[in-house]
mmCIF file of C-alpha atoms in Angstrom:
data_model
loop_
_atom_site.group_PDB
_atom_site.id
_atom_site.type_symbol
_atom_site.label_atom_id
_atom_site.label_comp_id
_atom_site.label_asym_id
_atom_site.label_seq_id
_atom_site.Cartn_x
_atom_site.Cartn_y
_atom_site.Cartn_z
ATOM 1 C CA UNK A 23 0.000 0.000 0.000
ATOM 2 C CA UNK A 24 1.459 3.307 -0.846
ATOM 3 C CA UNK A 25 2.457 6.035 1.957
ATOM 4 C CA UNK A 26 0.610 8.742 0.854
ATOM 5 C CA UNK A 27 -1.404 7.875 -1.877
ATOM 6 C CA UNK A 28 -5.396 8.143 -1.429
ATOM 7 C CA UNK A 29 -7.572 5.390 -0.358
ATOM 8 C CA UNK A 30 -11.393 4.746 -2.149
ATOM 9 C CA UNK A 31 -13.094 2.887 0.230
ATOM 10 C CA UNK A 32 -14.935 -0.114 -0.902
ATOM 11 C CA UNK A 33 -18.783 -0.247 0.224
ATOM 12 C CA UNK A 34 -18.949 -2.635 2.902
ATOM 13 C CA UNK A 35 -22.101 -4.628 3.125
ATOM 14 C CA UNK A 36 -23.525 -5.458 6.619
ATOM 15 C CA UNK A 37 -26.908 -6.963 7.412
ATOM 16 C CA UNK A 38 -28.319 -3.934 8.995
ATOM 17 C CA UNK A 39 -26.123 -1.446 7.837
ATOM 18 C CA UNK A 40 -23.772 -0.367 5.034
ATOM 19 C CA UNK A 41 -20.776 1.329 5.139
ATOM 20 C CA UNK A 42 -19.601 3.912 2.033
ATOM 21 C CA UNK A 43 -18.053 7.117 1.175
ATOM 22 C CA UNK A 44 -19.797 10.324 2.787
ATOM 23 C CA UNK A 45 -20.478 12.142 -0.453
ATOM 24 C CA UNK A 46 -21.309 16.031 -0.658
ATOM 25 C CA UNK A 47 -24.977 15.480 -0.854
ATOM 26 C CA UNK A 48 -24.698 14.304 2.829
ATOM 27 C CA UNK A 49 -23.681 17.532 4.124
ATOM 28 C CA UNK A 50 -26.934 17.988 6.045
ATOM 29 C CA UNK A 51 -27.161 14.807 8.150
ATOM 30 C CA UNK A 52 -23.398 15.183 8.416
ATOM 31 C CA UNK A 53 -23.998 18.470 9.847
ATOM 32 C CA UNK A 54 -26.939 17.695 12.160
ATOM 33 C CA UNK A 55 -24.990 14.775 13.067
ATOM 34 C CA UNK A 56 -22.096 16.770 14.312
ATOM 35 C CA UNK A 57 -24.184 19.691 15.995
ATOM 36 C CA UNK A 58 -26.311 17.076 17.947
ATOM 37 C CA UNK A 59 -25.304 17.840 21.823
ATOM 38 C CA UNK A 60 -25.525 13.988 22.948
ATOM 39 C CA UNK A 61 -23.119 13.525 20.205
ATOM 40 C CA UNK A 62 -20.805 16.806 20.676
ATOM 41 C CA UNK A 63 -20.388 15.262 24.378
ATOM 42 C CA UNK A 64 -18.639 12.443 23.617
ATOM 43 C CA UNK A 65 -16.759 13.589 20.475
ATOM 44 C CA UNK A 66 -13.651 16.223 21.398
ATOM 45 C CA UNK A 67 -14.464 19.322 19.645
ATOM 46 C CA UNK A 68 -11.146 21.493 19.759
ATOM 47 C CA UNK A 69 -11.631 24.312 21.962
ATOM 48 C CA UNK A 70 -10.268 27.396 20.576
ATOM 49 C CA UNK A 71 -10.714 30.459 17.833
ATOM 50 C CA UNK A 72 -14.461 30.245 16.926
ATOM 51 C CA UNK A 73 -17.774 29.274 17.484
ATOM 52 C CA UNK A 74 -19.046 25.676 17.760
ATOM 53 C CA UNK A 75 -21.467 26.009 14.797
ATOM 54 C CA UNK A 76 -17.648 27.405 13.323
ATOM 55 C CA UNK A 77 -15.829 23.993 14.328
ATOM 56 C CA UNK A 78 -18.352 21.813 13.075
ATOM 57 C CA UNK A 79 -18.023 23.208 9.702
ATOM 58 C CA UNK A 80 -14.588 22.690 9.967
ATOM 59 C CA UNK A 81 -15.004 19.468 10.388
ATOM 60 C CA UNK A 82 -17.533 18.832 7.536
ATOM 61 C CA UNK A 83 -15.559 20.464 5.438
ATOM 62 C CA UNK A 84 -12.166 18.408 6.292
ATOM 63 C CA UNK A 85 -14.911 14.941 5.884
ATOM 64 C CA UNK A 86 -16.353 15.706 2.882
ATOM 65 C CA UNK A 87 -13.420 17.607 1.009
ATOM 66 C CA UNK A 88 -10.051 17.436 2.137
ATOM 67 C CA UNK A 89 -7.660 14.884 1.080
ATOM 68 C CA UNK A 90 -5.798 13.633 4.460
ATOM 69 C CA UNK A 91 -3.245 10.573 3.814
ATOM 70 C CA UNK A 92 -3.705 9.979 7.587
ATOM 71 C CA UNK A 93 -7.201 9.248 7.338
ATOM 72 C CA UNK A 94 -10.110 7.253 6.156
ATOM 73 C CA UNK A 95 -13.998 8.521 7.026
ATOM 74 C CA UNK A 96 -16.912 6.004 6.264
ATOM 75 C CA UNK A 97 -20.454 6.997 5.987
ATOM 76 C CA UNK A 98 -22.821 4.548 7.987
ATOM 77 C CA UNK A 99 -26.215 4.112 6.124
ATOM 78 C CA UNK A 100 -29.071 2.029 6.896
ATOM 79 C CA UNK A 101 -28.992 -1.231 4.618
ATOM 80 C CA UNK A 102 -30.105 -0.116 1.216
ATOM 81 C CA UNK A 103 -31.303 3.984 2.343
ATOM 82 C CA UNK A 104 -29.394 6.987 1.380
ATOM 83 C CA UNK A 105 -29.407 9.054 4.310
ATOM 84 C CA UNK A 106 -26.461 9.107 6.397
ATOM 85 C CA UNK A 107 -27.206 8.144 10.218
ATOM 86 C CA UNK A 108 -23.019 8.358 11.413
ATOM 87 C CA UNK A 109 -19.433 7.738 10.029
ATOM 88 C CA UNK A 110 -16.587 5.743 11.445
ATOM 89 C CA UNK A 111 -13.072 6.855 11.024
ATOM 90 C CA UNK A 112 -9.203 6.416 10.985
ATOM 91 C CA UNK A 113 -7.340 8.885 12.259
ATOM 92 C CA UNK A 114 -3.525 9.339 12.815
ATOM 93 C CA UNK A 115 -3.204 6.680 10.564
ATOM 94 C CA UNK A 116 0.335 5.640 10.243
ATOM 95 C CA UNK A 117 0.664 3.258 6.608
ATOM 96 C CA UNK A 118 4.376 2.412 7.397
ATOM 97 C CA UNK A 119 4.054 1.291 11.144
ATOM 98 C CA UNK A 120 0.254 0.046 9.986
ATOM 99 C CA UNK A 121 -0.902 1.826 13.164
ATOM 100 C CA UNK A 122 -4.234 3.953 13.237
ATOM 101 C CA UNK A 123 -7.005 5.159 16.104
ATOM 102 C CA UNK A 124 -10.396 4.664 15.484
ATOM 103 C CA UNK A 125 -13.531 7.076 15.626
ATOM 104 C CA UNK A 126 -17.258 7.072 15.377
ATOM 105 C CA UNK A 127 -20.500 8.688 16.078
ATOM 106 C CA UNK A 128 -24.172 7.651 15.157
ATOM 107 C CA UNK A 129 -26.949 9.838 15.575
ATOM 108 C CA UNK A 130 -28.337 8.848 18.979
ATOM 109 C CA UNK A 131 -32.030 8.275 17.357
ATOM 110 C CA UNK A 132 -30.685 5.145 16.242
ATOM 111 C CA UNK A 133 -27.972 4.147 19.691
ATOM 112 C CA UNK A 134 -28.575 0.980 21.481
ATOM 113 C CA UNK A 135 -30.132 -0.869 18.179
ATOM 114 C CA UNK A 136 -26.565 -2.460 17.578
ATOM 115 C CA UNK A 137 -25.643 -0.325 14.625
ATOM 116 C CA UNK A 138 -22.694 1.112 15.602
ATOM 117 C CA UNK A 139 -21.181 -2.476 17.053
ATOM 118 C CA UNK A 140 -21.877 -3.886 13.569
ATOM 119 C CA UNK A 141 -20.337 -0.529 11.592
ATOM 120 C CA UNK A 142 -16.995 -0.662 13.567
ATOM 121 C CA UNK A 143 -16.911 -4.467 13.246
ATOM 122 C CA UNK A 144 -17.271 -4.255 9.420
ATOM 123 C CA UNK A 145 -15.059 -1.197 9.295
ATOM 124 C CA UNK A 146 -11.879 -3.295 11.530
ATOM 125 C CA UNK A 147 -12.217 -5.935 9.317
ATOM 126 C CA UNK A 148 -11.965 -3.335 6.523
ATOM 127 C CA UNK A 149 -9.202 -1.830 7.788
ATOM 128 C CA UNK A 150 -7.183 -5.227 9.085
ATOM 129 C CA UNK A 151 -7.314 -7.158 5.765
ATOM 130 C CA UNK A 152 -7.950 -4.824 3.189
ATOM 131 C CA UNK A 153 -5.797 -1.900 4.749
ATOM 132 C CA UNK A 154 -3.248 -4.003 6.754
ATOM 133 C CA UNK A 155 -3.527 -2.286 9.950
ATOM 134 C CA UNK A 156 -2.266 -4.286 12.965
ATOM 135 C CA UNK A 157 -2.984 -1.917 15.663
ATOM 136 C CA UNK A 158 -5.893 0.075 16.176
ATOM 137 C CA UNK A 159 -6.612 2.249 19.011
ATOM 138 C CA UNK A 160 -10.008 3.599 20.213
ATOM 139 C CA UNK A 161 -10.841 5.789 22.981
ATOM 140 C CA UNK A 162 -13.768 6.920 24.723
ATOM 141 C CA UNK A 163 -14.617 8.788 28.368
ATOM 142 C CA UNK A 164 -15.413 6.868 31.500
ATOM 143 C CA UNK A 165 -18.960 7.224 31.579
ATOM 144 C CA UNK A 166 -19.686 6.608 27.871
ATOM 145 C CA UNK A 167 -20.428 2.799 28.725
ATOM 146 C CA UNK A 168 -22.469 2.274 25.317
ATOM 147 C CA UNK A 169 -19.019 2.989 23.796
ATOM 148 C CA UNK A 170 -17.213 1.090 25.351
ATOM 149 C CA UNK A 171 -20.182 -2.130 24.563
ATOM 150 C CA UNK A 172 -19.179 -1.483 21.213
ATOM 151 C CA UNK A 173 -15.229 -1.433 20.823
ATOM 152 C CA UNK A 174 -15.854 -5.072 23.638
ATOM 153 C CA UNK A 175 -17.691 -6.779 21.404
ATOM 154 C CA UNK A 176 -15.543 -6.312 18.516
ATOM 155 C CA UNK A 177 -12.607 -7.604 19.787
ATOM 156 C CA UNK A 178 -10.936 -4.723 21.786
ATOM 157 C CA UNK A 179 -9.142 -4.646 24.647
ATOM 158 C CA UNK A 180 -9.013 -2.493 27.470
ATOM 159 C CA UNK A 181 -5.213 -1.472 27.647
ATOM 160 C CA UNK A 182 -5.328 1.531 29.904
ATOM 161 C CA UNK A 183 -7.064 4.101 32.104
ATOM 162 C CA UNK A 184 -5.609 7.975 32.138
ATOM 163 C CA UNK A 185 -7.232 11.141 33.573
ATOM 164 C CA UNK A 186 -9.289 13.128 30.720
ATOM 165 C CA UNK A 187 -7.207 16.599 29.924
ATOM 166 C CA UNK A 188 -9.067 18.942 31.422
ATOM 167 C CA UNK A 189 -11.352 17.388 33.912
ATOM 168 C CA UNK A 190 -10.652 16.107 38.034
ATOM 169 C CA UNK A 191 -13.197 14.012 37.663
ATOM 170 C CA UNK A 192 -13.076 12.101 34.305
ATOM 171 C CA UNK A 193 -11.006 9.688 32.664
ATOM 172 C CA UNK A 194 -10.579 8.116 28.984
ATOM 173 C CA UNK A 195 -10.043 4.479 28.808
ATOM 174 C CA UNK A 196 -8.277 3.112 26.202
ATOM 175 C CA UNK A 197 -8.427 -0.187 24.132
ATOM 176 C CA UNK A 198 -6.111 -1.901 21.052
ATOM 177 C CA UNK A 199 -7.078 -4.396 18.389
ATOM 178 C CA UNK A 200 -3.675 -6.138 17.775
ATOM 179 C CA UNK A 201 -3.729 -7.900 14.357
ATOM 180 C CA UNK A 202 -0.718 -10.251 13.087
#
């Protein structure tokens, strides 16, 4: 696989859900998604220069348009729909050490019907033996249990606990998929 050169995800077929390129025509949901506030308070919005309607635009821009060789953003669709309901992610994607941390977010009308477990199982798989990653990271607070239900049951493992930046009172736990 080349360093730098840009990756076209394949659709990935799932029984309740399918996984595909977030194209400009989901700008919308994409930006409803990321303006939701049960979804801004597990996702780290940068704090800084701006508003937060400001930031999430930033970040739909950098989804839908930017070309970043360090990482990979999947649209999560209902089997067969067109609307987008949340995207999983690579970030800090390393191709030569075949090291990369995952992200996701669903929009919570659709949390706790298994969706997001099978999304990040079909995107791992995507990303160990199409991709030929061998160790992915994920991360989520301490209290976002419905998170951490998801990154279990495919596969990861709880490698350690450190305080949350900012807060006394938080931490974020952190768990690896090793693949050989």
């Amino acid at each position: 696989m080349s360093t730098y050169g840009a990756v076209l995800l394949e659709t990935q077929h799932g029984l309740a859900v399918d996984l595909r390129l977030i194209m400009p025509a989901d700008v919308l949901a994409l930006r409803q998604l990321l303006s939701h506030p049960d979804v801004q308070r597990h996702i780290l919005v940068r704090s800084g220069p701006g508003s937060v309607s400001a930031q999430v635009e930033k970040l739909v821009n950098r989804m839908l348009f930017a070309f970043d060789p360090c990482a990979l953003h999947a649209g999560i669709y209902l089997k067969g729909q067109q609307r987008l309901i949340g995207i999983v992610a690579l970030q800090n994607w390393n191709r030569r050490e075949g090291t990369a941390t995952l992200g996701y977010m669903l929009d919570p009308a659709w949390w706790g019907c298994g969706l997001a477990t099978e999304a990040v199982g079909l995107f791992l798989n995507y990303s160990v033996h199409t991709l030929g990653i061998t160790r992915i990271e994920g991360r989520c607070t301490g209290d976002n249990i419905r998170s951490e239900r998801v990154m279990l049951k495919n596969g990861m493992k709880l490698e350690r606990v450190m305080p949350k930046v900012g807060s006394l009172d938080d931490v974020m736990k952190v768990f690896t998929l090793l693949h050989k």
